[in-house]
Amino acid sequence: MSYVHHTILLVDSDQDQAHFTKLALQRVGVITPVQSARDGEEAIGYLSGRGTFQDRECYPMPVLMLLDLKLPHISGVGLLSWLREQPALKRLPVVVLTTPVPPADLNRAYELGCNSFLVKPNSFNALLVMMQNLVQYWLGLNVAPELAGHPTSQEQDGSTIQPL
């Protein structure tokens, strides 16, 4: 299955990890570009549509954010806190995808509204399996919320929400 109208924002300061995550997403059928930000500041600029991110044709609003907690400038926890304070963005699904962290960081991410918490696997094959499951659930089964002022992917492609 291929997934269109499903922009993902990948926020990860480790460019090698970001590359492999994007590659895994492509291999499991995500054909629209996966947008990326290297740190919390850049992610806020993207989500706010500021600066180089003003053009929503080139930088569409994501339906899902994959967030590493270990970011420079503004941490992943700081970005998550900011996101949940934004009326237009507070319902954006966020999957934390990070290296192992202390239980306090995991709990804090959930307190701030992350929707899922995944630990980055050590091999590309394990990452492929993880991304297959993530995409199947978040882009295939999950019904995305409407972000204020931005239609859901179902509204973009003309489909309606149907029960299973």
XYZ file of C-alpha atoms in Angstrom:
164
model
C 0.000 0.000 0.000
C 1.252 3.498 -0.727
C 0.429 6.442 1.478
C -0.304 9.810 -0.134
C -1.464 13.032 1.531
C 0.292 11.862 4.655
C 3.129 14.269 5.310
C 5.343 13.210 8.186
C 7.597 15.650 10.007
C 10.727 13.900 11.267
C 12.544 15.883 13.969
C 15.977 14.383 14.626
C 19.378 16.021 15.036
C 21.222 12.814 14.064
C 21.310 13.141 10.274
C 22.398 9.523 9.775
C 19.463 8.268 11.848
C 17.112 10.653 10.008
C 18.388 9.334 6.665
C 17.779 5.711 7.649
C 14.339 6.528 9.050
C 13.364 8.270 5.794
C 14.717 5.347 3.788
C 12.724 2.873 5.895
C 9.566 4.950 5.446
C 10.078 4.986 1.672
C 10.587 1.225 1.616
C 7.299 0.643 3.443
C 5.271 2.770 1.032
C 5.387 6.385 2.181
C 5.641 8.116 -1.191
C 5.083 11.731 -0.222
C 8.229 13.424 1.019
C 9.042 13.054 4.657
C 9.879 16.557 5.831
C 12.635 16.962 8.385
C 13.882 19.357 11.005
C 17.254 19.116 12.736
C 16.227 20.658 16.035
C 13.325 22.064 18.005
C 13.758 25.595 16.648
C 13.594 24.422 13.047
C 10.547 22.263 13.826
C 8.759 25.262 15.368
C 9.576 27.300 12.254
C 8.189 24.511 10.047
C 5.006 24.049 12.081
C 4.472 27.817 12.330
C 5.035 28.338 8.600
C 7.740 30.935 9.231
C 10.705 31.887 7.095
C 11.608 29.327 4.474
C 8.623 27.194 5.572
C 5.916 29.716 4.522
C 5.071 27.846 1.315
C 2.602 25.129 2.376
C 2.766 23.592 -1.106
C 6.407 22.755 -0.461
C 6.096 22.352 3.308
C 2.617 20.947 4.013
C 1.274 20.517 7.505
C 2.133 17.058 8.773
C -0.421 14.482 9.853
C 2.203 12.888 12.116
C 5.398 13.996 13.811
C 8.248 11.632 14.685
C 10.211 13.305 17.464
C 13.607 12.568 18.960
C 13.836 13.872 22.519
C 17.575 14.557 22.348
C 17.708 17.751 20.311
C 19.945 20.833 20.479
C 18.600 24.323 21.205
C 15.020 23.360 22.077
C 14.766 19.784 23.355
C 12.154 17.321 22.214
C 10.357 17.795 25.530
C 10.459 21.574 25.028
C 9.076 21.197 21.494
C 6.313 18.895 22.715
C 5.398 21.384 25.448
C 5.273 24.248 22.902
C 3.221 22.146 20.477
C 0.528 21.310 23.031
C 0.138 25.019 23.866
C -0.659 25.906 20.228
C -4.434 25.843 19.581
C -3.977 25.023 15.889
C -1.467 22.225 16.516
C -2.231 20.671 19.886
C -3.982 17.638 18.331
C -1.106 16.746 15.992
C -0.200 13.104 16.683
C 3.360 12.816 17.979
C 5.332 9.597 18.142
C 8.509 9.929 20.150
C 11.282 7.982 18.402
C 14.399 8.241 20.500
C 17.288 6.407 22.099
C 16.747 4.894 25.547
C 15.976 7.562 28.140
C 15.389 7.548 31.895
C 11.834 6.669 32.985
C 11.309 10.279 34.098
C 11.814 11.493 30.493
C 9.428 8.865 29.145
C 6.786 9.839 31.705
C 7.294 13.550 31.002
C 6.783 12.986 27.269
C 3.465 11.255 27.975
C 2.435 14.003 30.413
C 3.024 16.519 27.633
C 0.818 14.591 25.237
C 2.971 12.316 23.130
C 0.777 9.654 21.551
C 3.335 6.864 21.463
C 6.907 6.269 22.617
C 9.319 4.116 20.600
C 12.985 3.338 21.174
C 15.168 3.517 18.065
C 16.234 0.010 17.063
C 19.870 -0.965 16.535
C 19.497 -2.432 13.036
C 17.995 -1.263 9.773
C 15.887 -4.430 9.495
C 14.366 -3.769 12.917
C 13.762 -0.140 11.867
C 11.971 -1.378 8.724
C 9.670 -3.578 10.805
C 9.031 -0.705 13.233
C 8.240 1.744 10.421
C 5.953 -0.792 8.707
C 3.930 -1.155 11.904
C 3.991 2.583 12.606
C 2.819 3.490 9.099
C 0.181 0.783 9.035
C -1.318 2.041 12.290
C -0.832 5.836 12.175
C -1.413 6.355 8.440
C -3.601 3.367 7.639
C -5.854 2.619 10.597
C -5.797 5.735 12.742
C -8.261 8.510 11.940
C -6.242 11.706 12.162
C -7.695 14.696 13.997
C -8.346 17.919 12.166
C -5.782 20.571 12.892
C -7.317 24.023 13.170
C -7.498 25.497 9.688
C -6.061 22.409 7.996
C -8.230 19.611 6.557
C -7.571 16.025 7.537
C -6.085 13.675 4.973
C -9.565 12.178 4.532
C -10.921 15.606 3.589
C -8.013 16.212 1.197
C -8.672 13.050 -0.790
C -12.483 13.323 -0.590
C -13.036 10.214 1.511
C -15.258 10.075 4.551
C -14.662 8.436 7.893
C -16.138 4.944 7.835
C -16.351 2.365 10.610
C -14.509 -0.925 10.119
